[in-house]
Every structure is written in C-alpha cells, then in structure tokens.
Amino acid sequence: MNQPLAYIHPEAKIAQNVVVEPFTTIDKDVEIGEGTWIGPNVTIMSGARIGKNCKIFPGAVIAAMPQDLKFAGEKTTVSIGDNTVIRECVTVNRGTVDRLKTVVGSNCLLMAYVHVAHDCIIGNNCVLANGVQLAGHVEIGDHAIIGGTSAVHQFVKVGPHAMISGGSLVRKDVPPFVKAGREPLTYSGINSIGLRRRGFSDQKISEIQQLYRLLFLSGLNNNDALDKIELELLPSPERDEVVNFVRNSGRGVIKGYSRNGNGAD
C-alpha cells in the first residue's frame, strides 16, 4: 500500500492489503476495505466508504460534492459494497440532506464514464454500461442492467431484474423483471434470459409473464389491472413485488407495448 507517488491523508482508514497505485489522492474521512485495488490517477474524497475486494480504475472520482445548488455542505457519504468494479472516469457523488448518502451495492459493475448523482441507491449485482447517467435520487433494484449511454431522470425507480436497452431516455419507473426499449421507453417483454440465469424456474417465469399480460396487454388501466392481478393470480413474492412497485410509483410506470410502435397506457 505504501506508494510514495500517491497522496493518502493520515486520517484515512485503509486496510493493510489495499493496493494504491501512483498519482492517486485519498482524502481524510475515507474507509477502504481489505483486498481493494485503487488504480492510478483516482480521486477519493471525504465521505467515501469502499468495501472489500473492489477495483477502481484510473480517472474515477468517488465522493465528490453533489452537483446540487441546494447543497449546504452537510456531512454526507458514498458507500460502495464489496467486490464492485468501477471503471475509468466514473463519478459517484455524495448525498445531500435528502438521504445523506449515495449507495452502490456489492458485486456491481459500473463501466467507463458512468455518472451516479447524489442520493442514488443502486442495489447488488447491477450493471451500468458505458456512459450511463443517473440523475439525483434514482433507485436501481438488484440485478438490474442499464444499457450504454442511457440517461435516467431524477427520482426514477428501476425494479430488480429489469433490463433497459442502450441509449434509452428513462423518464418513468421501470417495473421489476421486464425488458424496456424504444422511444418513448416501452415494455418489451419479460427479461426471461436473465431470470433463467439467476435460477428462476420456467413456471415462475410463466407466472410473471401472465402478470404482465394483465398489466400491459389487457387494455385495462393500471389500477384495474392490479385489482385483476390480485384477484386472479395466486399470491407470491414476485406478484406482490410488482403490484407494490406499480401502486407506489411516484413518476408512473413505462407504457405497455402496442403493435403500432407507440406505447399504450
């Protein structure tokens, strides 16, 4: 760890077997767990909490002040879970008074030039491809994948196991287990390949497909579709997760697929 060409503040708390490459700056009030590799020309600012066995590549900036004009200097943090990889030139900003923290979970991959704004919460096992831009207060569920150069509006929520096409403008919430693409962003079916890879049975995938047929393809509005789902489909964690996600959506969910290429409410 003792790299003479790096600057490490004497108050930083760094595990003994962390590797810090040349020309990196690590400020005070930083914690870095065992086995983590910090590449050259990385900047880790006050408030960073980095887990074990992470890899942070050149040019990344972790825990910079939020880009929010309302920020008044309150003490906030960035937390990054274990085994997460942060590639070149990624920026992860600290939280504001809203949540006081920005969180990136464990086993995530943030590819080059990703930006994670203040107060975002990213779950575990997520992939954000090159150039994904998250505005403030965004929530990303576990195992979600967001395609390259997509932009996510502030306060949007993306459900677990969702997959969003590259180049998407994500203005509304994306519910769990689905694929989403086109412009405007539209339901494009179930993320069945991803679900199979994560151990979902064919029967469970079929149940999720039936749920989304009622929600997006039945011609019912969301409230009526949710009532029908609860009436006709047996309770399950997946059913309840989707119902609760849609019912509690603050920005409204993406539209359902229609054959003319436009979304259908």
PDB file of C-alpha atoms in Angstrom:
ATOM      1  CA  MET A   1       0.000   0.000   0.000  1.00  0.00           C
ATOM      2  CA  ASN A   2       2.883   2.351   0.685  1.00  0.00           C
ATOM      3  CA  GLN A   3       3.038   4.048  -2.702  1.00  0.00           C
ATOM      4  CA  PRO A   4       5.285   7.125  -2.449  1.00  0.00           C
ATOM      5  CA  LEU A   5       3.748   8.773  -5.532  1.00  0.00           C
ATOM      6  CA  ALA A   6       0.202   8.669  -4.095  1.00  0.00           C
ATOM      7  CA  TYR A   7      -1.208  11.083  -1.518  1.00  0.00           C
ATOM      8  CA  ILE A   8      -3.029   9.359   1.346  1.00  0.00           C
ATOM      9  CA  HIS A   9      -4.340  11.529   4.163  1.00  0.00           C
ATOM     10  CA  PRO A  10      -3.045  10.265   7.523  1.00  0.00           C
ATOM     11  CA  GLU A  11      -6.620  10.061   8.877  1.00  0.00           C
ATOM     12  CA  ALA A  12      -7.853   7.777   6.084  1.00  0.00           C
ATOM     13  CA  LYS A  13      -8.727   4.277   7.307  1.00  0.00           C
ATOM     14  CA  ILE A  14      -7.286   1.816   4.823  1.00  0.00           C
ATOM     15  CA  ALA A  15      -6.896  -1.931   5.316  1.00  0.00           C
ATOM     16  CA  GLN A  16      -3.349  -3.276   5.282  1.00  0.00           C
ATOM     17  CA  ASN A  17      -3.568  -5.179   1.997  1.00  0.00           C
ATOM     18  CA  VAL A  18      -5.161  -2.423  -0.106  1.00  0.00           C
ATOM     19  CA  VAL A  19      -3.124  -1.527  -3.208  1.00  0.00           C
ATOM     20  CA  VAL A  20      -2.949   2.170  -4.117  1.00  0.00           C
ATOM     21  CA  GLU A  21      -1.263   2.967  -7.424  1.00  0.00           C
ATOM     22  CA  PRO A  22       0.733   6.147  -8.219  1.00  0.00           C
ATOM     23  CA  PHE A  23      -0.770   9.639  -8.514  1.00  0.00           C
ATOM     24  CA  THR A  24      -3.932   8.744  -6.624  1.00  0.00           C
ATOM     25  CA  THR A  25      -5.349  11.074  -3.951  1.00  0.00           C
ATOM     26  CA  ILE A  26      -7.198   9.745  -0.898  1.00  0.00           C
ATOM     27  CA  ASP A  27      -8.644  12.379   1.448  1.00  0.00           C
ATOM     28  CA  LYS A  28      -9.478  12.232   5.152  1.00  0.00           C
ATOM     29  CA  ASP A  29     -12.714  10.573   6.357  1.00  0.00           C
ATOM     30  CA  VAL A  30     -12.253   7.712   3.872  1.00  0.00           C
ATOM     31  CA  GLU A  31     -12.584   3.997   4.644  1.00  0.00           C
ATOM     32  CA  ILE A  32     -11.355   1.270   2.270  1.00  0.00           C
ATOM     33  CA  GLY A  33     -11.783  -2.457   2.944  1.00  0.00           C
ATOM     34  CA  GLU A  34      -9.391  -5.362   2.532  1.00  0.00           C
ATOM     35  CA  GLY A  35      -8.198  -6.504  -0.858  1.00  0.00           C
ATOM     36  CA  THR A  36      -9.331  -3.421  -2.778  1.00  0.00           C
ATOM     37  CA  TRP A  37      -7.248  -2.124  -5.671  1.00  0.00           C
ATOM     38  CA  ILE A  38      -7.153   1.623  -6.334  1.00  0.00           C
ATOM     39  CA  GLY A  39      -5.699   2.361  -9.759  1.00  0.00           C
ATOM     40  CA  PRO A  40      -3.541   5.334 -10.751  1.00  0.00           C
ATOM     41  CA  ASN A  41      -4.986   8.845 -11.008  1.00  0.00           C
ATOM     42  CA  VAL A  42      -8.040   8.041  -8.874  1.00  0.00           C
ATOM     43  CA  THR A  43      -9.513  10.706  -6.578  1.00  0.00           C
ATOM     44  CA  ILE A  44     -11.287   9.523  -3.439  1.00  0.00           C
ATOM     45  CA  MET A  45     -12.709  12.404  -1.432  1.00  0.00           C
ATOM     46  CA  SER A  46     -14.024  12.759   2.106  1.00  0.00           C
ATOM     47  CA  GLY A  47     -17.059  10.639   2.897  1.00  0.00           C
ATOM     48  CA  ALA A  48     -16.138   7.580   0.813  1.00  0.00           C
ATOM     49  CA  ARG A  49     -16.848   4.153   2.309  1.00  0.00           C
ATOM     50  CA  ILE A  50     -15.448   1.471  -0.002  1.00  0.00           C
ATOM     51  CA  GLY A  51     -15.856  -2.243   0.699  1.00  0.00           C
ATOM     52  CA  LYS A  52     -13.628  -5.271   0.301  1.00  0.00           C
ATOM     53  CA  ASN A  53     -12.086  -6.564  -2.951  1.00  0.00           C
ATOM     54  CA  CYS A  54     -13.243  -3.637  -5.079  1.00  0.00           C
ATOM     55  CA  LYS A  55     -11.405  -2.415  -8.170  1.00  0.00           C
ATOM     56  CA  ILE A  56     -11.396   1.286  -9.030  1.00  0.00           C
ATOM     57  CA  PHE A  57      -9.824   2.215 -12.368  1.00  0.00           C
ATOM     58  CA  PRO A  58      -7.933   5.354 -13.480  1.00  0.00           C
ATOM     59  CA  GLY A  59      -9.754   8.667 -13.614  1.00  0.00           C
ATOM     60  CA  ALA A  60     -12.580   7.705 -11.269  1.00  0.00           C
ATOM     61  CA  VAL A  61     -13.752  10.310  -8.748  1.00  0.00           C
ATOM     62  CA  ILE A  62     -15.537   8.953  -5.679  1.00  0.00           C
ATOM     63  CA  ALA A  63     -17.437  11.091  -3.120  1.00  0.00           C
ATOM     64  CA  ALA A  64     -17.122  14.492  -4.771  1.00  0.00           C
ATOM     65  CA  MET A  65     -19.582  17.133  -3.589  1.00  0.00           C
ATOM     66  CA  PRO A  66     -23.066  16.756  -5.098  1.00  0.00           C
ATOM     67  CA  GLN A  67     -23.884  18.839  -8.152  1.00  0.00           C
ATOM     68  CA  ASP A  68     -26.896  20.348  -6.402  1.00  0.00           C
ATOM     69  CA  LEU A  69     -27.283  24.093  -5.835  1.00  0.00           C
ATOM     70  CA  LYS A  70     -29.214  23.384  -2.622  1.00  0.00           C
ATOM     71  CA  PHE A  71     -26.263  21.543  -1.088  1.00  0.00           C
ATOM     72  CA  ALA A  72     -25.144  23.432   2.012  1.00  0.00           C
ATOM     73  CA  GLY A  73     -22.077  21.444   2.989  1.00  0.00           C
ATOM     74  CA  GLU A  74     -23.826  18.888   5.183  1.00  0.00           C
ATOM     75  CA  LYS A  75     -21.845  15.788   6.139  1.00  0.00           C
ATOM     76  CA  THR A  76     -22.786  13.031   3.689  1.00  0.00           C
ATOM     77  CA  THR A  77     -21.264   9.846   2.300  1.00  0.00           C
ATOM     78  CA  VAL A  78     -20.810   7.485  -0.621  1.00  0.00           C
ATOM     79  CA  SER A  79     -20.971   3.772   0.208  1.00  0.00           C
ATOM     80  CA  ILE A  80     -19.689   1.142  -2.216  1.00  0.00           C
ATOM     81  CA  GLY A  81     -20.224  -2.544  -1.434  1.00  0.00           C
ATOM     82  CA  ASP A  82     -17.812  -5.454  -1.655  1.00  0.00           C
ATOM     83  CA  ASN A  83     -16.482  -6.841  -4.972  1.00  0.00           C
ATOM     84  CA  THR A  84     -17.704  -3.888  -7.024  1.00  0.00           C
ATOM     85  CA  VAL A  85     -15.761  -2.779 -10.115  1.00  0.00           C
ATOM     86  CA  ILE A  86     -15.675   0.899 -11.046  1.00  0.00           C
ATOM     87  CA  ARG A  87     -14.126   1.522 -14.433  1.00  0.00           C
ATOM     88  CA  GLU A  88     -12.366   4.510 -15.973  1.00  0.00           C
ATOM     89  CA  CYS A  89     -13.655   8.058 -15.312  1.00  0.00           C
ATOM     90  CA  VAL A  90     -16.727   7.016 -13.318  1.00  0.00           C
ATOM     91  CA  THR A  91     -18.037   9.706 -10.965  1.00  0.00           C
ATOM     92  CA  VAL A  92     -20.064   8.921  -7.834  1.00  0.00           C
ATOM     93  CA  ASN A  93     -21.249  11.991  -5.892  1.00  0.00           C
ATOM     94  CA  ARG A  94     -22.029  12.207  -2.194  1.00  0.00           C
ATOM     95  CA  GLY A  95     -25.587  12.525  -0.898  1.00  0.00           C
ATOM     96  CA  THR A  96     -27.461  15.624   0.211  1.00  0.00           C
ATOM     97  CA  VAL A  97     -29.777  16.341   3.118  1.00  0.00           C
ATOM     98  CA  ASP A  98     -32.432  14.206   1.359  1.00  0.00           C
ATOM     99  CA  ARG A  99     -30.799  10.830   2.135  1.00  0.00           C
ATOM    100  CA  LEU A 100     -27.370  11.881   3.408  1.00  0.00           C
ATOM    101  CA  LYS A 101     -25.813   9.126   1.315  1.00  0.00           C
ATOM    102  CA  THR A 102     -25.304   7.699  -2.132  1.00  0.00           C
ATOM    103  CA  VAL A 103     -25.089   3.911  -2.264  1.00  0.00           C
ATOM    104  CA  VAL A 104     -23.639   1.457  -4.792  1.00  0.00           C
ATOM    105  CA  GLY A 105     -24.199  -2.162  -3.753  1.00  0.00           C
ATOM    106  CA  SER A 106     -21.959  -5.221  -3.821  1.00  0.00           C
ATOM    107  CA  ASN A 107     -20.884  -7.171  -6.925  1.00  0.00           C
ATOM    108  CA  CYS A 108     -21.767  -4.291  -9.266  1.00  0.00           C
ATOM    109  CA  LEU A 109     -20.055  -3.233 -12.484  1.00  0.00           C
ATOM    110  CA  LEU A 110     -20.036   0.455 -13.382  1.00  0.00           C
ATOM    111  CA  MET A 111     -18.429   0.733 -16.816  1.00  0.00           C
ATOM    112  CA  ALA A 112     -16.439   3.711 -18.086  1.00  0.00           C
ATOM    113  CA  TYR A 113     -17.876   7.248 -17.834  1.00  0.00           C
ATOM    114  CA  VAL A 114     -20.886   6.288 -15.703  1.00  0.00           C
ATOM    115  CA  HIS A 115     -22.180   9.120 -13.510  1.00  0.00           C
ATOM    116  CA  VAL A 116     -24.045   8.392 -10.269  1.00  0.00           C
ATOM    117  CA  ALA A 117     -25.534  11.583  -8.846  1.00  0.00           C
ATOM    118  CA  HIS A 118     -26.350  12.483  -5.256  1.00  0.00           C
ATOM    119  CA  ASP A 119     -28.730  10.317  -3.207  1.00  0.00           C
ATOM    120  CA  CYS A 120     -28.884   7.470  -5.732  1.00  0.00           C
ATOM    121  CA  ILE A 121     -29.360   3.958  -4.362  1.00  0.00           C
ATOM    122  CA  ILE A 122     -28.025   1.127  -6.546  1.00  0.00           C
ATOM    123  CA  GLY A 123     -28.684  -2.444  -5.423  1.00  0.00           C
ATOM    124  CA  ASN A 124     -26.445  -5.504  -5.595  1.00  0.00           C
ATOM    125  CA  ASN A 125     -25.291  -7.286  -8.772  1.00  0.00           C
ATOM    126  CA  CYS A 126     -26.196  -4.364 -11.046  1.00  0.00           C
ATOM    127  CA  VAL A 127     -24.523  -3.485 -14.350  1.00  0.00           C
ATOM    128  CA  LEU A 128     -24.434   0.075 -15.669  1.00  0.00           C
ATOM    129  CA  ALA A 129     -22.841   0.020 -19.125  1.00  0.00           C
ATOM    130  CA  ASN A 130     -20.588   2.687 -20.595  1.00  0.00           C
ATOM    131  CA  GLY A 131     -21.819   6.271 -20.295  1.00  0.00           C
ATOM    132  CA  VAL A 132     -24.966   5.653 -18.242  1.00  0.00           C
ATOM    133  CA  GLN A 133     -26.009   8.867 -16.493  1.00  0.00           C
ATOM    134  CA  LEU A 134     -28.103   8.750 -13.316  1.00  0.00           C
ATOM    135  CA  ALA A 135     -29.673  11.974 -12.067  1.00  0.00           C
ATOM    136  CA  GLY A 136     -30.253  12.534  -8.368  1.00  0.00           C
ATOM    137  CA  HIS A 137     -32.413  10.311  -6.140  1.00  0.00           C
ATOM    138  CA  VAL A 138     -32.598   7.424  -8.640  1.00  0.00           C
ATOM    139  CA  GLU A 139     -33.157   3.913  -7.264  1.00  0.00           C
ATOM    140  CA  ILE A 140     -31.938   0.796  -9.097  1.00  0.00           C
ATOM    141  CA  GLY A 141     -33.027  -2.654  -7.866  1.00  0.00           C
ATOM    142  CA  ASP A 142     -30.825  -5.740  -7.516  1.00  0.00           C
ATOM    143  CA  HIS A 143     -29.634  -7.463 -10.726  1.00  0.00           C
ATOM    144  CA  ALA A 144     -30.817  -4.600 -12.966  1.00  0.00           C
ATOM    145  CA  ILE A 145     -28.900  -3.897 -16.187  1.00  0.00           C
ATOM    146  CA  ILE A 146     -28.909  -0.486 -17.889  1.00  0.00           C
ATOM    147  CA  GLY A 147     -27.575  -0.272 -21.438  1.00  0.00           C
ATOM    148  CA  GLY A 148     -24.860   2.146 -22.506  1.00  0.00           C
ATOM    149  CA  THR A 149     -25.420   5.921 -22.832  1.00  0.00           C
ATOM    150  CA  SER A 150     -28.858   5.713 -21.207  1.00  0.00           C
ATOM    151  CA  ALA A 151     -29.981   8.719 -19.181  1.00  0.00           C
ATOM    152  CA  VAL A 152     -32.203   8.255 -16.119  1.00  0.00           C
ATOM    153  CA  HIS A 153     -34.399  11.125 -14.897  1.00  0.00           C
ATOM    154  CA  GLN A 154     -34.234  12.181 -11.241  1.00  0.00           C
ATOM    155  CA  PHE A 155     -36.409  10.223  -8.793  1.00  0.00           C
ATOM    156  CA  VAL A 156     -36.948   7.372 -11.286  1.00  0.00           C
ATOM    157  CA  LYS A 157     -37.010   3.824  -9.926  1.00  0.00           C
ATOM    158  CA  VAL A 158     -35.850   0.757 -11.847  1.00  0.00           C
ATOM    159  CA  GLY A 159     -37.075  -2.548 -10.427  1.00  0.00           C
ATOM    160  CA  PRO A 160     -34.932  -5.603  -9.722  1.00  0.00           C
ATOM    161  CA  HIS A 161     -34.017  -7.879 -12.658  1.00  0.00           C
ATOM    162  CA  ALA A 162     -35.068  -5.209 -15.189  1.00  0.00           C
ATOM    163  CA  MET A 163     -33.032  -4.714 -18.366  1.00  0.00           C
ATOM    164  CA  ILE A 164     -33.044  -1.374 -20.224  1.00  0.00           C
ATOM    165  CA  SER A 165     -31.893  -1.024 -23.820  1.00  0.00           C
ATOM    166  CA  GLY A 166     -28.835   1.079 -24.625  1.00  0.00           C
ATOM    167  CA  GLY A 167     -29.413   4.725 -25.496  1.00  0.00           C
ATOM    168  CA  SER A 168     -32.693   4.915 -23.570  1.00  0.00           C
ATOM    169  CA  LEU A 169     -34.224   8.015 -22.024  1.00  0.00           C
ATOM    170  CA  VAL A 170     -35.696   6.712 -18.784  1.00  0.00           C
ATOM    171  CA  ARG A 171     -38.343   9.237 -17.714  1.00  0.00           C
ATOM    172  CA  LYS A 172     -40.701   6.877 -15.876  1.00  0.00           C
ATOM    173  CA  ASP A 173     -40.336   3.970 -13.488  1.00  0.00           C
ATOM    174  CA  VAL A 174     -39.392   0.581 -14.938  1.00  0.00           C
ATOM    175  CA  PRO A 175     -41.052  -2.282 -13.020  1.00  0.00           C
ATOM    176  CA  PRO A 176     -39.301  -5.497 -11.940  1.00  0.00           C
ATOM    177  CA  PHE A 177     -38.416  -8.422 -14.248  1.00  0.00           C
ATOM    178  CA  VAL A 178     -39.032  -6.624 -17.573  1.00  0.00           C
ATOM    179  CA  LYS A 179     -37.117  -5.565 -20.657  1.00  0.00           C
ATOM    180  CA  ALA A 180     -37.628  -1.977 -21.809  1.00  0.00           C
ATOM    181  CA  GLY A 181     -36.681  -0.266 -25.060  1.00  0.00           C
ATOM    182  CA  ARG A 182     -37.824   2.045 -27.875  1.00  0.00           C
ATOM    183  CA  GLU A 183     -38.625   5.770 -27.648  1.00  0.00           C
ATOM    184  CA  PRO A 184     -40.553   6.600 -25.596  1.00  0.00           C
ATOM    185  CA  LEU A 185     -39.369   3.827 -23.317  1.00  0.00           C
ATOM    186  CA  THR A 186     -41.823   0.931 -23.549  1.00  0.00           C
ATOM    187  CA  TYR A 187     -42.368  -2.518 -22.059  1.00  0.00           C
ATOM    188  CA  SER A 188     -40.702  -5.044 -24.378  1.00  0.00           C
ATOM    189  CA  GLY A 189     -41.408  -8.332 -22.625  1.00  0.00           C
ATOM    190  CA  ILE A 190     -40.000 -10.269 -19.687  1.00  0.00           C
ATOM    191  CA  ASN A 191     -36.272 -10.486 -19.027  1.00  0.00           C
ATOM    192  CA  SER A 192     -36.614 -14.261 -19.285  1.00  0.00           C
ATOM    193  CA  ILE A 193     -32.974 -14.975 -20.174  1.00  0.00           C
ATOM    194  CA  GLY A 194     -31.733 -13.006 -17.189  1.00  0.00           C
ATOM    195  CA  LEU A 195     -34.255 -14.659 -14.897  1.00  0.00           C
ATOM    196  CA  ARG A 196     -33.224 -18.155 -16.028  1.00  0.00           C
ATOM    197  CA  ARG A 197     -29.581 -17.295 -15.428  1.00  0.00           C
ATOM    198  CA  ARG A 198     -30.498 -16.328 -11.865  1.00  0.00           C
ATOM    199  CA  GLY A 199     -32.332 -19.548 -11.126  1.00  0.00           C
ATOM    200  CA  PHE A 200     -35.976 -18.665 -11.795  1.00  0.00           C
ATOM    201  CA  SER A 201     -37.932 -21.753 -12.860  1.00  0.00           C
ATOM    202  CA  ASP A 202     -39.888 -21.896 -16.113  1.00  0.00           C
ATOM    203  CA  GLN A 203     -43.083 -21.995 -14.073  1.00  0.00           C
ATOM    204  CA  LYS A 204     -42.143 -18.847 -12.168  1.00  0.00           C
ATOM    205  CA  ILE A 205     -41.219 -17.054 -15.406  1.00  0.00           C
ATOM    206  CA  SER A 206     -44.571 -18.085 -16.890  1.00  0.00           C
ATOM    207  CA  GLU A 207     -46.349 -16.635 -13.843  1.00  0.00           C
ATOM    208  CA  ILE A 208     -44.502 -13.339 -14.275  1.00  0.00           C
ATOM    209  CA  GLN A 209     -45.388 -13.279 -17.985  1.00  0.00           C
ATOM    210  CA  GLN A 210     -49.065 -13.782 -17.161  1.00  0.00           C
ATOM    211  CA  LEU A 211     -48.893 -10.958 -14.650  1.00  0.00           C
ATOM    212  CA  TYR A 212     -47.529  -8.538 -17.244  1.00  0.00           C
ATOM    213  CA  ARG A 213     -50.064  -9.646 -19.848  1.00  0.00           C
ATOM    214  CA  LEU A 214     -52.741  -8.437 -17.458  1.00  0.00           C
ATOM    215  CA  LEU A 215     -50.866  -5.250 -16.597  1.00  0.00           C
ATOM    216  CA  PHE A 216     -49.707  -4.151 -20.035  1.00  0.00           C
ATOM    217  CA  LEU A 217     -51.628  -6.095 -22.688  1.00  0.00           C
ATOM    218  CA  SER A 218     -55.177  -6.425 -21.353  1.00  0.00           C
ATOM    219  CA  GLY A 219     -56.335  -2.916 -22.256  1.00  0.00           C
ATOM    220  CA  LEU A 220     -57.098  -2.136 -18.597  1.00  0.00           C
ATOM    221  CA  ASN A 221     -55.790   0.906 -16.791  1.00  0.00           C
ATOM    222  CA  ASN A 222     -53.155   0.200 -14.167  1.00  0.00           C
ATOM    223  CA  ASN A 223     -55.485   0.274 -11.157  1.00  0.00           C
ATOM    224  CA  ASP A 224     -57.982  -2.125 -12.735  1.00  0.00           C
ATOM    225  CA  ALA A 225     -55.169  -4.364 -13.962  1.00  0.00           C
ATOM    226  CA  LEU A 226     -53.670  -4.552 -10.475  1.00  0.00           C
ATOM    227  CA  ASP A 227     -57.041  -5.455  -9.000  1.00  0.00           C
ATOM    228  CA  LYS A 228     -57.421  -8.208 -11.599  1.00  0.00           C
ATOM    229  CA  ILE A 229     -53.904  -9.493 -10.884  1.00  0.00           C
ATOM    230  CA  GLU A 230     -54.650  -9.759  -7.172  1.00  0.00           C
ATOM    231  CA  LEU A 231     -57.983 -11.445  -7.894  1.00  0.00           C
ATOM    232  CA  GLU A 232     -56.814 -13.986 -10.470  1.00  0.00           C
ATOM    233  CA  LEU A 233     -53.181 -14.761  -9.636  1.00  0.00           C
ATOM    234  CA  LEU A 234     -52.056 -16.600  -6.534  1.00  0.00           C
ATOM    235  CA  PRO A 235     -50.002 -14.581  -4.041  1.00  0.00           C
ATOM    236  CA  SER A 236     -46.232 -14.845  -4.457  1.00  0.00           C
ATOM    237  CA  PRO A 237     -43.235 -12.655  -3.649  1.00  0.00           C
ATOM    238  CA  GLU A 238     -42.894 -11.757  -7.341  1.00  0.00           C
ATOM    239  CA  ARG A 239     -46.578 -10.867  -7.753  1.00  0.00           C
ATOM    240  CA  ASP A 240     -46.577  -8.730  -4.629  1.00  0.00           C
ATOM    241  CA  GLU A 241     -43.315  -7.022  -5.598  1.00  0.00           C
ATOM    242  CA  VAL A 242     -44.727  -5.939  -8.964  1.00  0.00           C
ATOM    243  CA  VAL A 243     -48.089  -4.852  -7.513  1.00  0.00           C
ATOM    244  CA  ASN A 244     -46.436  -2.801  -4.774  1.00  0.00           C
ATOM    245  CA  PHE A 245     -43.944  -1.277  -7.226  1.00  0.00           C
ATOM    246  CA  VAL A 246     -46.647  -0.089  -9.624  1.00  0.00           C
ATOM    247  CA  ARG A 247     -49.017   1.098  -6.889  1.00  0.00           C
ATOM    248  CA  ASN A 248     -46.288   3.111  -5.174  1.00  0.00           C
ATOM    249  CA  SER A 249     -44.736   4.568  -8.336  1.00  0.00           C
ATOM    250  CA  GLY A 250     -44.166   8.283  -7.906  1.00  0.00           C
ATOM    251  CA  ARG A 251     -43.469   9.099 -11.549  1.00  0.00           C
ATOM    252  CA  GLY A 252     -45.747   6.463 -13.087  1.00  0.00           C
ATOM    253  CA  VAL A 253     -44.524   3.373 -14.889  1.00  0.00           C
ATOM    254  CA  ILE A 254     -43.459   2.982 -18.516  1.00  0.00           C
ATOM    255  CA  LYS A 255     -46.110   2.213 -21.116  1.00  0.00           C
ATOM    256  CA  GLY A 256     -47.109  -1.180 -22.429  1.00  0.00           C
ATOM    257  CA  TYR A 257     -46.219  -2.487 -25.871  1.00  0.00           C
ATOM    258  CA  SER A 258     -48.534  -1.845 -28.822  1.00  0.00           C
ATOM    259  CA  ARG A 259     -48.250  -3.165 -32.386  1.00  0.00           C
ATOM    260  CA  ASN A 260     -48.248   0.301 -33.950  1.00  0.00           C
ATOM    261  CA  GLY A 261     -44.986   1.085 -32.187  1.00  0.00           C
ATOM    262  CA  ASN A 262     -46.490   3.521 -29.725  1.00  0.00           C
ATOM    263  CA  GLY A 263     -46.975   2.913 -26.048  1.00  0.00           C
ATOM    264  CA  ALA A 264     -50.404   2.110 -24.689  1.00  0.00           C
ATOM    265  CA  ASP A 265     -51.471   3.314 -21.248  1.00  0.00           C
TER     266      ASP A 265
END
